[in-house]
PDB file of C-alpha atoms in Angstrom:
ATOM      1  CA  UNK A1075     146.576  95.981 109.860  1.00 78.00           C
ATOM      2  CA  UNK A1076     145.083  93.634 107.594  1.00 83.00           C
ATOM      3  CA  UNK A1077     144.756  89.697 108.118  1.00 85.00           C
ATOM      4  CA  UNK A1078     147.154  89.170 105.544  1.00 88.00           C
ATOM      5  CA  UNK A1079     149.891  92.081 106.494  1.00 91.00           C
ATOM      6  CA  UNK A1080     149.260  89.926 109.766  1.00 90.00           C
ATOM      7  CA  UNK A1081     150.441  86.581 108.355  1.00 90.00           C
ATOM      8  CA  UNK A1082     153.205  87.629 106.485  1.00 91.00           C
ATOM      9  CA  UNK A1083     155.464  88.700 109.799  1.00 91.00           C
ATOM     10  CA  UNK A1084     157.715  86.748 111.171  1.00 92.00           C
ATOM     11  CA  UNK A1085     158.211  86.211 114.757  1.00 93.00           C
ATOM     12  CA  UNK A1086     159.835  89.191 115.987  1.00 95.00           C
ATOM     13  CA  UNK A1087     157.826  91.130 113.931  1.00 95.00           C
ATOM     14  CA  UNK A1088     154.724  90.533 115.626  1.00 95.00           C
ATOM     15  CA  UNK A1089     156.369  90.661 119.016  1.00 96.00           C
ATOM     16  CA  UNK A1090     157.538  94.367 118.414  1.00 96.00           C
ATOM     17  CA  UNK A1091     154.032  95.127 116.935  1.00 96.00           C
ATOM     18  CA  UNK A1092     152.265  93.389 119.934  1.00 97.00           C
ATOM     19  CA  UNK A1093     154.216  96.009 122.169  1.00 97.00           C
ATOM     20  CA  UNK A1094     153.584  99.112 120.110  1.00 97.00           C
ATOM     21  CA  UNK A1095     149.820  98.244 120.286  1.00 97.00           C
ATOM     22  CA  UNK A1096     150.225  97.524 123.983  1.00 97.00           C
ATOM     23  CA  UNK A1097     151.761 101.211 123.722  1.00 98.00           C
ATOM     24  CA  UNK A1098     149.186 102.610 121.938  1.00 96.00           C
ATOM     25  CA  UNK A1099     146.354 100.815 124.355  1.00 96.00           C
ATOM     26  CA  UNK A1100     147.883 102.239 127.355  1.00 96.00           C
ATOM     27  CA  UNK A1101     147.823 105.911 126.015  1.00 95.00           C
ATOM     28  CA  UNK A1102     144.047 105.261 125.039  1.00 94.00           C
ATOM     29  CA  UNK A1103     143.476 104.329 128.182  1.00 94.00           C
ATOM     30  CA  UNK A1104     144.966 107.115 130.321  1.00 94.00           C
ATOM     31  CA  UNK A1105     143.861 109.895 127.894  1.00 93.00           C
ATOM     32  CA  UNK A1106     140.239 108.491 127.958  1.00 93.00           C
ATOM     33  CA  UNK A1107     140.433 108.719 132.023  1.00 93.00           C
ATOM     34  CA  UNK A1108     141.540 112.134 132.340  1.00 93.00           C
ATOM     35  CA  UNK A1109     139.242 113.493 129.537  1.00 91.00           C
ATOM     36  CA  UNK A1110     136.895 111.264 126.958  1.00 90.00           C
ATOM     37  CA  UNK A1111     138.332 111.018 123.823  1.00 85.00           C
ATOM     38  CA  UNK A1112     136.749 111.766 120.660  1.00 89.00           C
ATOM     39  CA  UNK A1113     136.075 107.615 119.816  1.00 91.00           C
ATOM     40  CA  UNK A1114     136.248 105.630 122.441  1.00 90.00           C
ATOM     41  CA  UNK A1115     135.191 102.609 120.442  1.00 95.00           C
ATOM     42  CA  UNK A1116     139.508 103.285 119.040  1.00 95.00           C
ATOM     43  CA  UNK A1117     140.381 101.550 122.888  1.00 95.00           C
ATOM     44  CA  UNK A1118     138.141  98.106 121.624  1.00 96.00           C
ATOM     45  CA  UNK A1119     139.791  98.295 118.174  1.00 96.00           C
ATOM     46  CA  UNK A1120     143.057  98.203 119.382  1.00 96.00           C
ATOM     47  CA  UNK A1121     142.280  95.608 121.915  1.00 97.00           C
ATOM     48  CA  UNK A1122     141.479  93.430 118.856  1.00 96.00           C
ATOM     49  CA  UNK A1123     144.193  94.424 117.122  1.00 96.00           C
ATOM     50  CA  UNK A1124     146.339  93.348 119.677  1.00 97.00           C
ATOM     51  CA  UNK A1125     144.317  89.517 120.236  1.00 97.00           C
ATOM     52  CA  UNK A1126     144.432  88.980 116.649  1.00 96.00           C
ATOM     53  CA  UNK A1127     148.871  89.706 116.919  1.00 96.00           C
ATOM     54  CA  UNK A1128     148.766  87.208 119.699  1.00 96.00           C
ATOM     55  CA  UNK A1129     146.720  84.946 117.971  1.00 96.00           C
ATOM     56  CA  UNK A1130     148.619  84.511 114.812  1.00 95.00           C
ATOM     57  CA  UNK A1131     152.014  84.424 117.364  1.00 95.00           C
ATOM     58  CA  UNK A1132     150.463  81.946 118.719  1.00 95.00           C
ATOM     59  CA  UNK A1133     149.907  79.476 116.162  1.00 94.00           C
ATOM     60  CA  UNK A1134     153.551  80.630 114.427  1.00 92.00           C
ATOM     61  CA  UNK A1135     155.152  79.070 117.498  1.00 91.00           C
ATOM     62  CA  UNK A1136     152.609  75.512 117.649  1.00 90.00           C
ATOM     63  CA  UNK A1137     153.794  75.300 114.143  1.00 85.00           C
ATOM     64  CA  UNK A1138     157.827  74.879 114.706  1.00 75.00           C
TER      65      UNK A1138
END
């Protein structure tokens, strides 16, 4: 998701995407323990992914 796909959500938005890539890391990280998966470099992306989300929540809630 882009920086500025990022920006444009509200709220609740980026709450429901924060858990679906909290979703996603999870199922990285139990299919890369029982067998290595093809990238493993996916599991740092969507770490990123997911600080960026909180980031940007972040400063949407210092701002109100």
């Amino acid at each position: 998701m882009a920086s500025k796909e990022i920006k444009n959500l509200s709220q609740d938005q980026l709450k429901e995407q924060i858990a679906q890539e909290r979703e996603r890391l999870l199922r990285l990280k139990f299919a890369h323990a029982i067998s290595p998966i093809e990238n493993p470099l996916r599991i740092r992306a969507s770490r990123k992914e997911i600080a960026r989300l909180l980031t940007e929540l972040s400063a949407k809630s210092n701002q109100q």
